[in-house]
Amino acid sequence: MRGALLLLLALASAGLLYWQVQNIAVIVAFLALVLSMAGIAYFLRPQHAMIDQDQADPEDWAVTRMVADQSEIGLAITDRAGRLVCANELFTKWFDGPAVPPELPLQAGGNELLATAGRNAWRDGRGYVEGLKRGVAEYSAKVVRAGQGDEYLLWQMIPKIQGDILDDIIRLVSGGGGRAFSEAGILVSVIGGEGRIRASNAAFALRATGRVDANISGRNFINFLRSDNKGTIFFEREGRHGTPVRLFHVPLERGKENGPALILLIDDEGGMVERGKALEQVESMLSLLPLGLALTDRDGRFLFINEAFAKTTAISEGEQPLYPGDLMIRDDKSAVADAVRRYASGPPMTGDLAVRLRNGGEDPIALGIAGVRGLGDAAVLLSVRDNSEESKLKSQVAQATKMQAVGQLAGGVAHDFNNILTAIIGHCDLMLLRHSPGDSDYDDIQQVKNNSNRAAGLTRQLLAFSRQQTLRPQVIQLPDVVADVSNLLKRLLNETIELEVRHGRNLGLVRADPGQLEQVIINLGVNARDAMPKGGKISISTQALVASDVRALKSDILPVGDYTALIFSDTGNGIPPHIISKIFEPFFTTKEVGKGTGLGLSTVYGIIKQSGGYIFADSKPGEGTTFSIYFPVHQQTPEDTARATLNSPPVKETAKKELWGSGHILLVEDEDMVRAVAERALTRQGYTVATASEGEEALALLADQDGKEQQFDLIVSDVVMPNMDGPTMAKHVRKNYPDMPILFMSGYAEEQLRKSIDLDKVNFLPKPFSVAQIAESVGETLAEHA
C-alpha cells in the first residue's frame, strides 16, 4: 500500500515537471533518479522493518525477571486474565511461592483491599493501598497499569515492617559493608542458629582458608577456629603460632538461645590491627550496623552509642546520658546497673533483661547484655531492637479479641435478662388489668414495671455494644439527624456550655438507624457535659472524605473509600493516655459511684460498628477530646427507593389499635415463665392458645390438627430453643403449610436472626414485650396475612 502511494506521487511529480519543461529526456532522467533512490532505501532499511508486527518475538520475561530481582521491593506482573506472568525473587519469598495477586496469604481483609486497588488500576491507571499485614510484616501496595496496550498490571509490594533482621545483615556483610569491614581489618561472619555460615567478608575468608574468593557459605563456623587452655582463640589454618583474635558475638534474635548471630573478630595483638586502635575500629563498625548497639565501661558509663540505639531508646539530639539506667523508668534503674556490673566483671557471657524505657510507654523491651574483653575501657556491649510496631500490632489484636469476647458475654447476658424481664413486665401488666389507679397496690405494681423498663433499657445498651441490637436502618443525610437532635441536646447541657454545629458540603448518603444515631450524639453530649463542670464548648461537624483523604490519614483500621464523617469535640478535661484504650469497654467508668453505668460509650461503639462505621477517640489531658466517626457513603439503588416508599411515614391513626382477636394460635417457647405470661396475655385478648415447649412438640401439635374443625391461624415462636430451634421448625412447617404466618420473638437482634431465617411471611417481636405489645403484634400479623 505504501509503495503504491509513493509510485503515484512520483508519477504526479513527473507530470508536473513535464508541464513545466516540455522535455521528455528530462522526465526520463527524473524517473530514473526516483527509482534509484527507492532501491537504495529498500536495501538500507532497518532489519526490524522487514518483520511483520504480528510475527514479532514475544516478550522475554526472563530478562524482565532478572532486572526485577535487583529491586528491594516485591514485584509481580499479571495480565487481563488474572494470570501471573512474572514475579521477582522477593515477591515469591514473602508470599510463599508464585502467588497470584490479589489472592495473597494476607490477614483478614487484606485481599479485598488489594483487589480494590487492582480494580482502580484497571480503571484509572493506578491503585494504592496500605496496611496489608502478614504476621508481623506489613506492606503497602502500588498497582500500575502497564504495557503497550495497557494489558498488564504491575504489582509493587513495599515492606513497612521487617519481621527478620537477618536478611538485612546478610546483605550488609555480603556487599559494601563487608568490604568496609575488611578495609578496617575487621573479620565478619553471619551464622544461622545451627552454627553454619550464612555470609562472611573477604577478610574472614582469607584468614580462614587462605583465599579471598573462597566460598565458605554453609560450612560450620566453629571448624575454622581453635582455642588453647588459656582461652586464646586463633584460626585453625594458622595453628598456635598464628595471630590470636578477639571474638564478639551479637545475637540477632532475642529470646532464642541458639539463634542467628553476627560474629566480629579482630586481632588480639600485632597483625592487621594495633591494640590501641581496637576500640576505635569496633565503634566504627557498630555505627554501620542497623542494630541498636552501645558500649559501656566496667562502672556502667556509656563509651559509645550508635544512631539506632539512640533512636530506639528515644535519646533526644544533643542529650548525653551517662548510664543506661538514665534511659529506664525508676523501677528498672537498679536492675540494669547491677546487670551491667555483673557482666563487666565476670567471664564473657550474654543475656537479656526486660526493661521499660522512660519514654517508651507501658510495653517492656529486651535489653541484650554481653561482656567483652580486650577493648581497653569497654567492658559491656548493650543491644536493643525497636519492636514498637510489633508491640502495637499485638496490643491491637489483644484489644480486638477482648472486645469480641466481652461482646459475646454481654449479648448472652442481655438475652437471658430479656426473658426474665418479659415475665416481670407481663405479669405487671396482667395485675394492672385487675386494679384501678386509685387502688393501694396500683402504684406499687406500676413502680415495679417502671424499674423493669429501666432494666430493659440497660439490656438494650448491652445488646448495642455486642452489635446484637435490633436496628431499623434507613438511607439518610447525616446533617438531618444532627439538626433533629441538637435542640434536645441543648436542653441537656448547662448554660455555661456553648454548642456549635457546622456542616460540610457534598456529603454522601449513609445507611443507618436515625434513632440510634440520635442516641450516639446524646451519649457523647452527656459525657462531654460531665467533663466540663466549669463550662466550655461542644463542636459537632459533618464533612465528606474521599478516598484520597482517607489515604492521607494513613490509618491501619480505616479502609480506603468514601465516607461521611461526624466529628464531635469538646474542651473538657480530656482523657489520660492509660485510660483512652478502655473507654469503649462496658461498665468501665471514671465517674463516682452512682453517677454512671459505664455503658454510654460502649453503646456508642456498638451502634457505630453495627451500622458499618468506625469510631476513633483522640484526647490530650486538659485540652479536650475529639471523637471521629466515619460512615461509608451509601450508593443509592432502586431497592432503596422502593424501600423508602414503603417506609414513608403513614398517616397518623386517630383511633386506638384493636388488641382483641379470635384466632387459633400455637405458642412455642422453651422458657416456662415467658410462655405462661404470653399465653395468659393472648387468652385475655380473646385468642385460643395451644402451647409447646420446643419445636418437635409444636410439629406434633400441627400434625394432630389435620382433619379437625379448628385449624391454627398463626404460630408465635421463640428463635433459640433446645433440640429444634424456631427457624428449623418453621422450615418443616412451610413444607406442609406454605401459607402459615409466623411471628418470631427473641431477645437477639432482628438483623442477626434474618441471616438464619430465610422465609417469607415472617414477622419479628423483640423481647422484652408487654401484654399490649404482643397482642398488637399478633393482630398485625394476622391482618397482614388475612
Coordinates of N, CA, C and O in Angstrom, one line a residue, residues 636-716:
Q636 N -27.0 4.8 46.3 CA -28.4 4.6 46.2 C -28.7 3.6 45.1 O -28.1 3.6 44.0
T637 N -29.6 2.7 45.4 CA -30.1 1.6 44.4 C -31.6 1.7 44.2 O -32.3 2.3 45.1
P638 N -32.1 1.1 43.2 CA -33.6 1.1 43.0 C -34.3 0.4 44.2 O -35.4 0.8 44.5
E639 N -33.7 -0.6 44.8 CA -34.3 -1.2 46.0 C -34.4 -0.2 47.1 O -35.4 -0.2 47.9
D640 N -33.4 0.7 47.3 CA -33.5 1.8 48.3 C -34.7 2.7 48.1 O -35.4 3.1 49.0
T641 N -35.0 3.0 46.8 CA -36.1 3.9 46.5 C -37.4 3.2 46.8 O -38.3 3.8 47.4
A642 N -37.5 1.9 46.5 CA -38.7 1.2 46.8 C -38.9 1.0 48.3 O -40.0 1.2 48.9
R643 N -37.8 0.8 49.0 CA -37.9 0.7 50.5 C -38.3 2.0 51.1 O -39.0 2.0 52.1
A644 N -37.8 3.1 50.6 CA -38.1 4.4 51.1 C -39.6 4.7 51.0 O -40.2 5.3 51.8
T645 N -40.1 4.2 49.8 CA -41.6 4.4 49.6 C -42.4 3.6 50.6 O -43.4 4.1 51.2
L646 N -41.9 2.3 50.9 CA -42.7 1.5 51.8 C -42.5 2.0 53.2 O -43.5 1.9 54.0
N647 N -41.4 2.6 53.5 CA -41.1 3.0 54.9 C -41.6 4.5 55.1 O -41.3 5.1 56.2
S648 N -42.2 5.1 54.2 CA -42.6 6.5 54.3 C -43.6 6.6 55.5 O -44.4 5.7 55.7
P649 N -43.6 7.7 56.3 CA -44.4 7.8 57.4 C -45.9 7.7 57.0 O -46.4 8.5 56.2
P650 N -46.7 6.8 57.6 CA -48.1 6.7 57.3 C -48.9 7.8 57.9 O -48.4 8.5 58.8
V651 N -50.1 8.0 57.5 CA -51.0 9.0 58.1 C -51.3 8.5 59.5 O -51.6 7.3 59.8
K652 N -51.2 9.4 60.4 CA -51.4 9.1 61.9 C -52.8 8.6 62.1 O -53.8 9.2 61.6
E653 N -52.9 7.5 62.8 CA -54.3 6.9 63.1 C -54.8 7.6 64.3 O -54.1 7.7 65.3
T654 N -56.0 8.0 64.2 CA -56.7 8.7 65.4 C -57.3 7.7 66.3 O -57.4 7.9 67.5
A655 N -57.7 6.5 65.8 CA -58.4 5.5 66.6 C -57.3 4.6 67.3 O -56.2 4.4 66.7
K656 N -57.6 4.2 68.4 CA -56.7 3.3 69.1 C -56.7 1.9 68.5 O -57.7 1.4 68.0
K657 N -55.5 1.2 68.4 CA -55.4 -0.1 67.7 C -56.2 -1.1 68.5 O -56.2 -1.2 69.7
E658 N -56.9 -2.0 67.7 CA -57.7 -3.0 68.3 C -56.8 -4.2 68.7 O -56.0 -4.7 68.0
L659 N -56.9 -4.5 70.0 CA -56.0 -5.6 70.6 C -56.7 -6.9 70.7 O -56.1 -7.9 71.0
W660 N -58.0 -6.9 70.5 CA -58.8 -8.2 70.7 C -58.8 -9.0 69.4 O -58.7 -8.4 68.3
G661 N -58.9 -10.3 69.5 CA -58.9 -11.2 68.3 C -59.6 -12.5 68.7 O -60.1 -12.7 69.8
S662 N -59.8 -13.3 67.6 CA -60.5 -14.6 67.8 C -59.8 -15.7 67.1 O -60.4 -16.8 66.9
G663 N -58.5 -15.6 66.8 CA -57.8 -16.6 66.1 C -57.3 -17.8 67.0 O -57.4 -17.7 68.2
H664 N -56.8 -18.8 66.3 CA -56.3 -20.0 67.0 C -54.8 -20.0 66.8 O -54.3 -20.0 65.7
I665 N -54.1 -19.9 68.0 CA -52.6 -19.6 67.9 C -51.9 -20.7 68.6 O -52.3 -21.3 69.6
L666 N -50.7 -21.1 67.9 CA -49.8 -22.1 68.5 C -48.6 -21.3 69.1 O -47.8 -20.6 68.3
L667 N -48.4 -21.3 70.4 CA -47.3 -20.6 71.1 C -46.2 -21.6 71.4 O -46.4 -22.6 72.1
V668 N -45.0 -21.3 70.9 CA -43.8 -22.2 71.1 C -42.7 -21.4 71.9 O -42.2 -20.4 71.3
E669 N -42.4 -21.8 73.1 CA -41.4 -21.1 73.9 C -40.9 -22.0 74.9 O -41.6 -22.7 75.6
D670 N -39.5 -22.1 75.0 CA -38.9 -23.1 76.0 C -38.8 -22.5 77.4 O -38.8 -23.3 78.3
E671 N -38.9 -21.2 77.6 CA -38.9 -20.6 78.9 C -40.3 -20.6 79.5 O -41.2 -20.0 79.0
D672 N -40.4 -21.4 80.6 CA -41.8 -21.5 81.2 C -42.4 -20.2 81.6 O -43.6 -20.0 81.3
M673 N -41.6 -19.3 82.2 CA -42.2 -18.0 82.7 C -42.7 -17.2 81.5 O -43.7 -16.5 81.6
V674 N -41.9 -17.2 80.4 CA -42.3 -16.4 79.3 C -43.5 -17.0 78.6 O -44.5 -16.3 78.2
R675 N -43.5 -18.3 78.5 CA -44.6 -19.0 77.8 C -45.9 -18.8 78.6 O -47.0 -18.5 78.0
A676 N -45.8 -18.8 79.9 CA -47.0 -18.6 80.8 C -47.6 -17.2 80.6 O -48.8 -17.0 80.4
V677 N -46.8 -16.2 80.7 CA -47.3 -14.8 80.6 C -47.8 -14.5 79.2 O -48.8 -13.8 79.0
A678 N -47.2 -15.1 78.1 CA -47.6 -14.8 76.8 C -49.0 -15.5 76.5 O -49.9 -15.0 75.9
E679 N -49.1 -16.8 77.1 CA -50.4 -17.5 76.9 C -51.5 -16.7 77.6 O -52.6 -16.6 77.0
R680 N -51.3 -16.3 78.8 CA -52.3 -15.5 79.6 C -52.7 -14.2 78.9 O -53.8 -13.8 78.8
A681 N -51.6 -13.5 78.3 CA -51.9 -12.3 77.7 C -52.8 -12.5 76.4 O -53.7 -11.7 76.2
L682 N -52.5 -13.5 75.6 CA -53.2 -13.7 74.4 C -54.6 -14.2 74.7 O -55.6 -13.9 74.0
T683 N -54.7 -15.1 75.7 CA -56.0 -15.6 76.1 C -57.0 -14.5 76.5 O -58.2 -14.5 76.2
R684 N -56.4 -13.6 77.3 CA -57.3 -12.5 77.8 C -57.8 -11.6 76.7 O -58.8 -10.9 76.8
Q685 N -57.0 -11.6 75.5 CA -57.4 -10.7 74.4 C -58.3 -11.5 73.5 O -58.7 -11.0 72.4
G686 N -58.8 -12.7 73.8 CA -59.8 -13.4 73.0 C -59.3 -14.5 72.2 O -60.1 -15.2 71.5
Y687 N -58.0 -14.8 72.1 CA -57.4 -15.8 71.3 C -57.5 -17.2 71.9 O -57.4 -17.3 73.2
T688 N -57.6 -18.2 71.1 CA -57.4 -19.6 71.6 C -56.0 -20.0 71.4 O -55.4 -20.0 70.3
V689 N -55.3 -20.4 72.5 CA -53.9 -20.6 72.5 C -53.5 -22.1 72.9 O -54.1 -22.6 73.9
A690 N -52.7 -22.7 72.1 CA -52.1 -24.0 72.4 C -50.6 -23.8 72.5 O -50.0 -23.0 71.8
T691 N -50.0 -24.5 73.5 CA -48.6 -24.2 73.8 C -47.7 -25.4 73.6 O -48.2 -26.5 73.7
A692 N -46.4 -25.1 73.3 CA -45.4 -26.2 73.1 C -44.1 -25.6 73.7 O -43.8 -24.4 73.6
S693 N -43.3 -26.5 74.2 CA -42.0 -26.0 74.8 C -40.8 -26.1 73.9 O -39.8 -25.6 74.2
E694 N -41.0 -26.8 72.8 CA -39.9 -26.8 71.8 C -40.4 -27.2 70.4 O -41.6 -27.5 70.3
G695 N -39.6 -27.2 69.4 CA -40.0 -27.3 68.0 C -40.7 -28.6 67.7 O -41.7 -28.7 66.9
E696 N -40.1 -29.7 68.1 CA -40.7 -31.0 67.8 C -42.1 -31.2 68.4 O -43.0 -31.8 67.7
E697 N -42.3 -30.7 69.6 CA -43.6 -30.8 70.2 C -44.6 -29.9 69.4 O -45.8 -30.3 69.2
A698 N -44.2 -28.8 68.9 CA -45.0 -27.9 68.1 C -45.4 -28.6 66.8 O -46.6 -28.6 66.3
L699 N -44.5 -29.3 66.1 CA -44.8 -30.1 64.9 C -45.8 -31.2 65.1 O -46.7 -31.5 64.3
A700 N -45.7 -31.8 66.3 CA -46.7 -32.8 66.7 C -48.1 -32.3 66.8 O -49.1 -32.9 66.4
L701 N -48.2 -31.1 67.4 CA -49.5 -30.4 67.6 C -50.1 -30.0 66.2 O -51.3 -30.2 66.0
L702 N -49.2 -29.6 65.3 CA -49.7 -29.3 64.0 C -50.2 -30.5 63.3 O -51.2 -30.5 62.5
A703 N -49.5 -31.6 63.4 CA -49.9 -32.9 62.8 C -51.3 -33.3 63.3 O -52.1 -33.9 62.6
D704 N -51.5 -33.1 64.6 CA -52.8 -33.5 65.3 C -54.0 -32.7 64.8 O -55.1 -33.2 64.9
Q705 N -53.7 -31.5 64.3 CA -54.8 -30.6 63.9 C -55.4 -31.0 62.6 O -56.6 -30.6 62.2
D706 N -54.7 -31.8 61.8 CA -55.2 -32.2 60.5 C -56.5 -33.0 60.6 O -56.6 -33.9 61.4
G707 N -57.5 -32.6 59.9 CA -58.8 -33.2 59.9 C -59.7 -32.6 61.0 O -61.0 -32.9 61.0
K708 N -59.2 -31.8 61.9 CA -60.1 -31.2 62.9 C -60.7 -29.9 62.4 O -60.2 -29.3 61.4
E709 N -61.8 -29.5 63.0 CA -62.5 -28.3 62.5 C -61.7 -27.1 62.8 O -61.7 -26.2 61.9
Q710 N -61.1 -27.0 63.9 CA -60.3 -25.7 64.2 C -58.9 -25.9 63.8 O -58.2 -26.8 64.3
Q711 N -58.4 -25.0 62.9 CA -57.0 -25.0 62.5 C -56.3 -23.9 63.1 O -56.9 -22.8 63.4
F712 N -54.9 -24.0 63.2 CA -54.1 -22.9 63.7 C -54.0 -21.8 62.6 O -53.8 -22.0 61.4
D713 N -54.2 -20.5 63.1 CA -54.1 -19.4 62.2 C -52.8 -18.7 62.3 O -52.4 -18.0 61.3
L714 N -52.0 -19.0 63.3 CA -50.7 -18.3 63.5 C -49.8 -19.1 64.4 O -50.3 -19.7 65.4
I715 N -48.5 -19.1 64.1 CA -47.5 -19.6 65.1 C -46.7 -18.5 65.7 O -46.1 -17.7 64.9
V716 N -46.7 -18.4 67.0 CA -45.8 -17.5 67.7 C -44.7 -18.3 68.4 O -45.0 -19.1 69.2

